[in-house]
PDB file of C-alpha atoms in Angstrom:
ATOM      1  CA  MET A   1      80.466  12.112  -2.040  1.00 61.00           C
ATOM      2  CA  THR A   2      82.774  13.960  -4.438  1.00 69.00           C
ATOM      3  CA  SER A   3      83.628  17.658  -4.244  1.00 66.00           C
ATOM      4  CA  ALA A   4      81.586  18.328  -7.410  1.00 68.00           C
ATOM      5  CA  GLN A   5      78.551  16.580  -5.890  1.00 74.00           C
ATOM      6  CA  LEU A   6      78.890  18.619  -2.679  1.00 75.00           C
ATOM      7  CA  THR A   7      79.062  21.812  -4.726  1.00 77.00           C
ATOM      8  CA  ASP A   8      75.971  20.815  -6.722  1.00 80.00           C
ATOM      9  CA  GLU A   9      74.186  20.014  -3.463  1.00 87.00           C
ATOM     10  CA  ARG A  10      75.035  23.488  -2.113  1.00 87.00           C
ATOM     11  CA  ILE A  11      73.587  25.089  -5.244  1.00 88.00           C
ATOM     12  CA  ASP A  12      70.432  22.938  -4.970  1.00 90.00           C
ATOM     13  CA  THR A  13      70.042  23.847  -1.277  1.00 92.00           C
ATOM     14  CA  TYR A  14      70.409  27.546  -2.088  1.00 91.00           C
ATOM     15  CA  MET A  15      67.857  27.283  -4.898  1.00 92.00           C
ATOM     16  CA  GLY A  16      65.426  25.391  -2.641  1.00 93.00           C
ATOM     17  CA  ARG A  17      65.623  28.078   0.033  1.00 93.00           C
ATOM     18  CA  LEU A  18      65.174  30.759  -2.634  1.00 93.00           C
ATOM     19  CA  ASP A  19      62.096  28.963  -3.977  1.00 92.00           C
ATOM     20  CA  ASP A  20      60.577  28.893  -0.474  1.00 92.00           C
ATOM     21  CA  ALA A  21      61.425  32.571   0.142  1.00 91.00           C
ATOM     22  CA  LEU A  22      59.788  33.624  -3.170  1.00 90.00           C
ATOM     23  CA  GLY A  23      56.480  32.036  -2.118  1.00 85.00           C
ATOM     24  CA  LYS A  24      54.538  35.340  -2.235  1.00 80.00           C
ATOM     25  CA  LEU A  25      55.234  35.918  -5.932  1.00 84.00           C
ATOM     26  CA  LEU A  26      53.120  34.602  -8.794  1.00 83.00           C
ATOM     27  CA  PRO A  27      54.206  31.102  -9.923  1.00 87.00           C
ATOM     28  CA  ASN A  28      55.341  32.300 -13.384  1.00 88.00           C
ATOM     29  CA  ASP A  29      57.415  35.120 -11.860  1.00 85.00           C
ATOM     30  CA  ARG A  30      58.935  32.721  -9.337  1.00 89.00           C
ATOM     31  CA  GLU A  31      59.913  30.237 -12.060  1.00 91.00           C
ATOM     32  CA  ASP A  32      61.510  32.998 -14.160  1.00 90.00           C
ATOM     33  CA  ILE A  33      63.551  34.216 -11.187  1.00 90.00           C
ATOM     34  CA  LEU A  34      64.675  30.708 -10.218  1.00 92.00           C
ATOM     35  CA  ARG A  35      65.714  29.979 -13.804  1.00 92.00           C
ATOM     36  CA  GLU A  36      67.582  33.303 -14.052  1.00 91.00           C
ATOM     37  CA  ILE A  37      69.463  32.816 -10.752  1.00 92.00           C
ATOM     38  CA  HIS A  38      70.332  29.187 -11.470  1.00 91.00           C
ATOM     39  CA  THR A  39      71.669  30.146 -14.914  1.00 92.00           C
ATOM     40  CA  HIS A  40      73.650  32.999 -13.358  1.00 90.00           C
ATOM     41  CA  ILE A  41      75.269  30.660 -10.811  1.00 90.00           C
ATOM     42  CA  VAL A  42      76.086  27.949 -13.372  1.00 87.00           C
ATOM     43  CA  GLU A  43      77.538  30.435 -15.881  1.00 89.00           C
ATOM     44  CA  SER A  44      79.563  32.183 -13.169  1.00 86.00           C
ATOM     45  CA  VAL A  45      81.291  28.965 -12.064  1.00 84.00           C
ATOM     46  CA  ALA A  46      81.677  27.403 -15.522  1.00 82.00           C
ATOM     47  CA  GLY A  47      85.330  26.876 -16.357  1.00 79.00           C
ATOM     48  CA  ALA A  48      86.544  27.895 -12.879  1.00 80.00           C
ATOM     49  CA  SER A  49      89.626  25.985 -11.743  1.00 82.00           C
ATOM     50  CA  ASP A  50      88.282  25.908  -8.165  1.00 85.00           C
ATOM     51  CA  ARG A  51      84.553  25.361  -8.642  1.00 83.00           C
ATOM     52  CA  ASP A  52      83.793  25.298  -4.916  1.00 84.00           C
ATOM     53  CA  ALA A  53      85.498  28.680  -4.342  1.00 87.00           C
ATOM     54  CA  ALA A  54      83.673  30.114  -7.362  1.00 88.00           C
ATOM     55  CA  VAL A  55      80.312  28.976  -5.952  1.00 88.00           C
ATOM     56  CA  ASP A  56      81.252  30.522  -2.583  1.00 89.00           C
ATOM     57  CA  ARG A  57      81.975  33.832  -4.278  1.00 90.00           C
ATOM     58  CA  VAL A  58      78.764  33.862  -6.369  1.00 90.00           C
ATOM     59  CA  LEU A  59      76.510  32.930  -3.443  1.00 91.00           C
ATOM     60  CA  ARG A  60      78.168  35.525  -1.213  1.00 91.00           C
ATOM     61  CA  LEU A  61      77.591  38.224  -3.872  1.00 91.00           C
ATOM     62  CA  LEU A  62      73.955  37.180  -4.281  1.00 91.00           C
ATOM     63  CA  GLY A  63      73.349  37.266  -0.523  1.00 90.00           C
ATOM     64  CA  THR A  64      71.232  34.815   1.410  1.00 92.00           C
ATOM     65  CA  PRO A  65      68.236  33.347  -0.427  1.00 93.00           C
ATOM     66  CA  GLU A  66      65.962  35.322   1.904  1.00 92.00           C
ATOM     67  CA  GLU A  67      67.736  38.622   1.157  1.00 89.00           C
ATOM     68  CA  LEU A  68      67.652  37.971  -2.579  1.00 90.00           C
ATOM     69  CA  ALA A  69      63.968  37.003  -2.441  1.00 90.00           C
ATOM     70  CA  GLY A  70      63.257  40.195  -0.489  1.00 86.00           C
ATOM     71  CA  ARG A  71      64.855  42.292  -3.229  1.00 86.00           C
ATOM     72  CA  TYR A  72      62.884  40.488  -5.947  1.00 90.00           C
ATOM     73  CA  THR A  73      59.638  40.771  -3.959  1.00 87.00           C
ATOM     74  CA  THR A  74      60.187  44.491  -3.390  1.00 86.00           C
ATOM     75  CA  GLU A  75      61.039  44.983  -7.067  1.00 86.00           C
ATOM     76  CA  SER A  76      57.813  43.211  -8.040  1.00 86.00           C
ATOM     77  CA  LEU A  77      55.831  45.451  -5.649  1.00 85.00           C
ATOM     78  CA  LEU A  78      57.523  48.551  -7.075  1.00 90.00           C
ATOM     79  CA  THR A  79      56.658  47.546 -10.624  1.00 87.00           C
ATOM     80  CA  ARG A  80      52.989  47.135  -9.669  1.00 87.00           C
ATOM     81  CA  ALA A  81      52.946  50.288  -7.515  1.00 90.00           C
ATOM     82  CA  SER A  82      54.246  52.408 -10.393  1.00 89.00           C
ATOM     83  CA  GLN A  83      50.854  51.833 -12.064  1.00 90.00           C
ATOM     84  CA  SER A  84      48.722  52.083  -8.900  1.00 91.00           C
ATOM     85  CA  PHE A  85      46.698  54.997  -7.563  1.00 92.00           C
ATOM     86  CA  SER A  86      46.051  53.331  -4.194  1.00 93.00           C
ATOM     87  CA  PRO A  87      47.649  55.154  -1.227  1.00 93.00           C
ATOM     88  CA  VAL A  88      47.667  51.860   0.705  1.00 93.00           C
ATOM     89  CA  VAL A  89      49.614  50.059  -2.029  1.00 92.00           C
ATOM     90  CA  LEU A  90      52.025  52.979  -2.440  1.00 94.00           C
ATOM     91  CA  MET A  91      52.635  53.330   1.333  1.00 94.00           C
ATOM     92  CA  HIS A  92      53.244  49.591   1.765  1.00 90.00           C
ATOM     93  CA  THR A  93      55.567  49.488  -1.243  1.00 92.00           C
ATOM     94  CA  CYS A  94      57.524  52.568  -0.138  1.00 93.00           C
ATOM     95  CA  TRP A  95      57.942  51.002   3.305  1.00 93.00           C
ATOM     96  CA  ARG A  96      59.512  47.923   1.664  1.00 86.00           C
ATOM     97  CA  TRP A  97      61.591  50.131  -0.660  1.00 89.00           C
ATOM     98  CA  ALA A  98      62.886  52.165   2.318  1.00 92.00           C
ATOM     99  CA  LYS A  99      64.664  49.031   3.559  1.00 86.00           C
ATOM    100  CA  LEU A 100      66.793  48.998   0.388  1.00 81.00           C
ATOM    101  CA  GLY A 101      68.267  52.483   0.481  1.00 85.00           C
ATOM    102  CA  THR A 102      68.085  56.258   0.612  1.00 91.00           C
ATOM    103  CA  LYS A 103      65.715  56.796  -2.332  1.00 91.00           C
ATOM    104  CA  GLY A 104      63.212  54.385  -0.822  1.00 91.00           C
ATOM    105  CA  THR A 105      63.488  56.151   2.542  1.00 95.00           C
ATOM    106  CA  LEU A 106      62.854  59.533   0.899  1.00 96.00           C
ATOM    107  CA  ALA A 107      59.848  58.111  -0.959  1.00 96.00           C
ATOM    108  CA  PHE A 108      58.441  56.672   2.277  1.00 97.00           C
ATOM    109  CA  LEU A 109      58.900  59.992   4.108  1.00 97.00           C
ATOM    110  CA  LEU A 110      57.162  61.802   1.232  1.00 97.00           C
ATOM    111  CA  ALA A 111      54.307  59.276   1.396  1.00 97.00           C
ATOM    112  CA  VAL A 112      53.907  59.740   5.158  1.00 97.00           C
ATOM    113  CA  PHE A 113      54.012  63.554   4.910  1.00 97.00           C
ATOM    114  CA  GLY A 114      51.768  63.883   1.838  1.00 97.00           C
ATOM    115  CA  TYR A 115      49.081  61.399   2.863  1.00 97.00           C
ATOM    116  CA  THR A 116      49.062  62.658   6.481  1.00 97.00           C
ATOM    117  CA  LEU A 117      48.549  66.196   5.176  1.00 96.00           C
ATOM    118  CA  ALA A 118      45.697  65.019   2.927  1.00 97.00           C
ATOM    119  CA  LEU A 119      44.130  63.100   5.833  1.00 96.00           C
ATOM    120  CA  GLY A 120      44.427  66.114   8.139  1.00 94.00           C
ATOM    121  CA  PHE A 121      42.713  68.371   5.609  1.00 95.00           C
ATOM    122  CA  THR A 122      39.965  65.777   5.116  1.00 96.00           C
ATOM    123  CA  VAL A 123      39.344  65.463   8.872  1.00 95.00           C
ATOM    124  CA  ALA A 124      39.128  69.268   9.109  1.00 94.00           C
ATOM    125  CA  VAL A 125      36.497  69.337   6.351  1.00 95.00           C
ATOM    126  CA  PHE A 126      34.329  66.827   8.219  1.00 94.00           C
ATOM    127  CA  LEU A 127      34.812  68.535  11.600  1.00 93.00           C
ATOM    128  CA  LYS A 128      33.887  72.021  10.325  1.00 92.00           C
ATOM    129  CA  PRO A 129      30.085  71.393  10.300  1.00 91.00           C
ATOM    130  CA  LEU A 130      30.312  69.896  13.808  1.00 91.00           C
ATOM    131  CA  MET A 131      32.394  72.748  15.281  1.00 87.00           C
ATOM    132  CA  PRO A 132      31.830  75.728  12.960  1.00 86.00           C
ATOM    133  CA  SER A 133      33.078  78.359  15.412  1.00 83.00           C
ATOM    134  CA  LYS A 134      36.225  76.400  16.308  1.00 85.00           C
ATOM    135  CA  ILE A 135      37.519  74.828  13.065  1.00 88.00           C
ATOM    136  CA  GLY A 136      39.002  77.268  10.567  1.00 88.00           C
ATOM    137  CA  TRP A 137      42.138  78.634   8.975  1.00 87.00           C
ATOM    138  CA  TRP A 138      43.188  80.870  11.820  1.00 86.00           C
ATOM    139  CA  SER A 139      45.965  83.359  12.414  1.00 89.00           C
ATOM    140  CA  GLY A 140      46.766  85.289  15.551  1.00 87.00           C
ATOM    141  CA  PRO A 141      48.531  84.984  18.905  1.00 85.00           C
ATOM    142  CA  GLU A 142      47.886  81.228  19.124  1.00 81.00           C
ATOM    143  CA  GLY A 143      49.451  80.418  15.758  1.00 83.00           C
ATOM    144  CA  PHE A 144      48.599  80.080  12.108  1.00 83.00           C
ATOM    145  CA  GLY A 145      46.898  77.292  10.164  1.00 83.00           C
ATOM    146  CA  ILE A 146      44.070  74.855  10.659  1.00 84.00           C
ATOM    147  CA  ILE A 147      43.956  74.818  14.429  1.00 78.00           C
ATOM    148  CA  ILE A 148      41.369  74.782  17.202  1.00 80.00           C
ATOM    149  CA  PRO A 149      42.175  77.964  19.140  1.00 80.00           C
ATOM    150  CA  ASP A 150      41.411  78.321  22.836  1.00 80.00           C
ATOM    151  CA  HIS A 151      40.313  81.922  22.272  1.00 80.00           C
ATOM    152  CA  PRO A 152      38.799  82.280  18.769  1.00 79.00           C
ATOM    153  CA  GLU A 153      37.805  85.854  19.561  1.00 80.00           C
ATOM    154  CA  ARG A 154      41.503  86.852  19.519  1.00 83.00           C
ATOM    155  CA  MET A 155      42.133  85.087  16.184  1.00 87.00           C
ATOM    156  CA  HIS A 156      41.300  85.924  12.580  1.00 86.00           C
ATOM    157  CA  GLU A 157      39.656  83.216  10.433  1.00 87.00           C
ATOM    158  CA  TRP A 158      40.740  83.651   6.802  1.00 89.00           C
ATOM    159  CA  LEU A 159      38.420  81.425   4.789  1.00 90.00           C
ATOM    160  CA  GLY A 160      35.026  81.850   6.440  1.00 85.00           C
ATOM    161  CA  PRO A 161      32.286  80.159   4.370  1.00 88.00           C
ATOM    162  CA  TYR A 162      34.876  79.040   1.812  1.00 93.00           C
ATOM    163  CA  PHE A 163      36.699  76.841   4.333  1.00 93.00           C
ATOM    164  CA  VAL A 164      35.099  73.541   3.282  1.00 94.00           C
ATOM    165  CA  PRO A 165      35.557  73.846  -0.506  1.00 95.00           C
ATOM    166  CA  VAL A 166      39.081  75.298  -0.247  1.00 95.00           C
ATOM    167  CA  VAL A 167      40.342  72.760   2.297  1.00 95.00           C
ATOM    168  CA  ALA A 168      38.616  69.887   0.436  1.00 97.00           C
ATOM    169  CA  ALA A 169      40.461  70.997  -2.715  1.00 97.00           C
ATOM    170  CA  LEU A 170      43.730  71.115  -0.753  1.00 97.00           C
ATOM    171  CA  ALA A 171      43.095  67.586   0.576  1.00 97.00           C
ATOM    172  CA  PHE A 172      42.456  66.334  -2.949  1.00 97.00           C
ATOM    173  CA  ALA A 173      45.541  68.143  -4.291  1.00 98.00           C
ATOM    174  CA  ALA A 174      47.758  66.752  -1.497  1.00 97.00           C
ATOM    175  CA  ALA A 175      46.557  63.178  -2.094  1.00 97.00           C
ATOM    176  CA  ILE A 176      46.848  63.337  -5.896  1.00 97.00           C
ATOM    177  CA  GLY A 177      50.151  65.244  -5.783  1.00 97.00           C
ATOM    178  CA  THR A 178      51.670  62.721  -3.366  1.00 97.00           C
ATOM    179  CA  THR A 179      50.440  59.785  -5.464  1.00 96.00           C
ATOM    180  CA  GLN A 180      51.834  61.221  -8.695  1.00 96.00           C
ATOM    181  CA  ALA A 181      55.167  62.137  -7.059  1.00 96.00           C
ATOM    182  CA  LEU A 182      55.554  58.617  -5.632  1.00 95.00           C
ATOM    183  CA  ARG A 183      54.672  56.976  -8.957  1.00 95.00           C
ATOM    184  CA  TRP A 184      57.247  59.203 -10.690  1.00 94.00           C
ATOM    185  CA  MET A 185      59.935  58.345  -8.106  1.00 93.00           C
ATOM    186  CA  ILE A 186      59.202  54.629  -8.448  1.00 92.00           C
ATOM    187  CA  ARG A 187      59.360  54.746 -12.254  1.00 91.00           C
ATOM    188  CA  LYS A 188      62.681  56.671 -12.154  1.00 89.00           C
ATOM    189  CA  ARG A 189      64.359  54.289  -9.696  1.00 84.00           C
ATOM    190  CA  THR A 190      67.362  52.111 -10.464  1.00 72.00           C
ATOM    191  CA  PRO A 191      66.094  48.536 -10.041  1.00 68.00           C
ATOM    192  CA  ALA A 192      67.532  46.939  -6.893  1.00 56.00           C
ATOM    193  CA  ILE A 193      68.085  43.627  -8.686  1.00 59.00           C
ATOM    194  CA  THR A 194      70.321  45.242 -11.317  1.00 46.00           C
ATOM    195  CA  ARG A 195      72.450  46.710  -8.552  1.00 37.00           C
ATOM    196  CA  ALA A 196      72.563  43.439  -6.650  1.00 41.00           C
ATOM    197  CA  ASN A 197      73.798  41.416  -9.581  1.00 44.00           C
ATOM    198  CA  ALA A 198      76.047  44.034 -11.154  1.00 36.00           C
TER     199      ALA A 198
END
């Protein structure tokens, strides 16, 4: 087998592994990516005096097929998440994005903080009717905030009968605010694929 045939076989092997690794994407998206990467490789080695060394360099810059597929899959998730209002979709996407860098990590931490806050407020709203003398927005020697004090008689409850509507509004605001902030961060990102192929 000639050197050119071996080089072509390496490219085909890489593309085959990439095709397998992109299995979670829609068929049309997968075909577009495969065509784009194959064209990129061919154009990058065209006219090179040492074609084998040029292929080595291009494949090394692209990363393993699995790494490249991971970046494309995450980018696809981010594109969809930028239009989503689902906390589950946004959390999952931010978790994947966190693996690519600092901005993704910050987005994931924001998602965890914001949605945990919203969930905590929501739980408090549902617990208030079950434990009306315990659940409240307290301040005193045992602390400040939505807590269950050991000695409510030594604490001051700030919201009284307005606890449920105020805390429900805070839960809603935390969930919507977190969702909007995450969507904004995702839309303002620098696409990982642009960075990878730059």
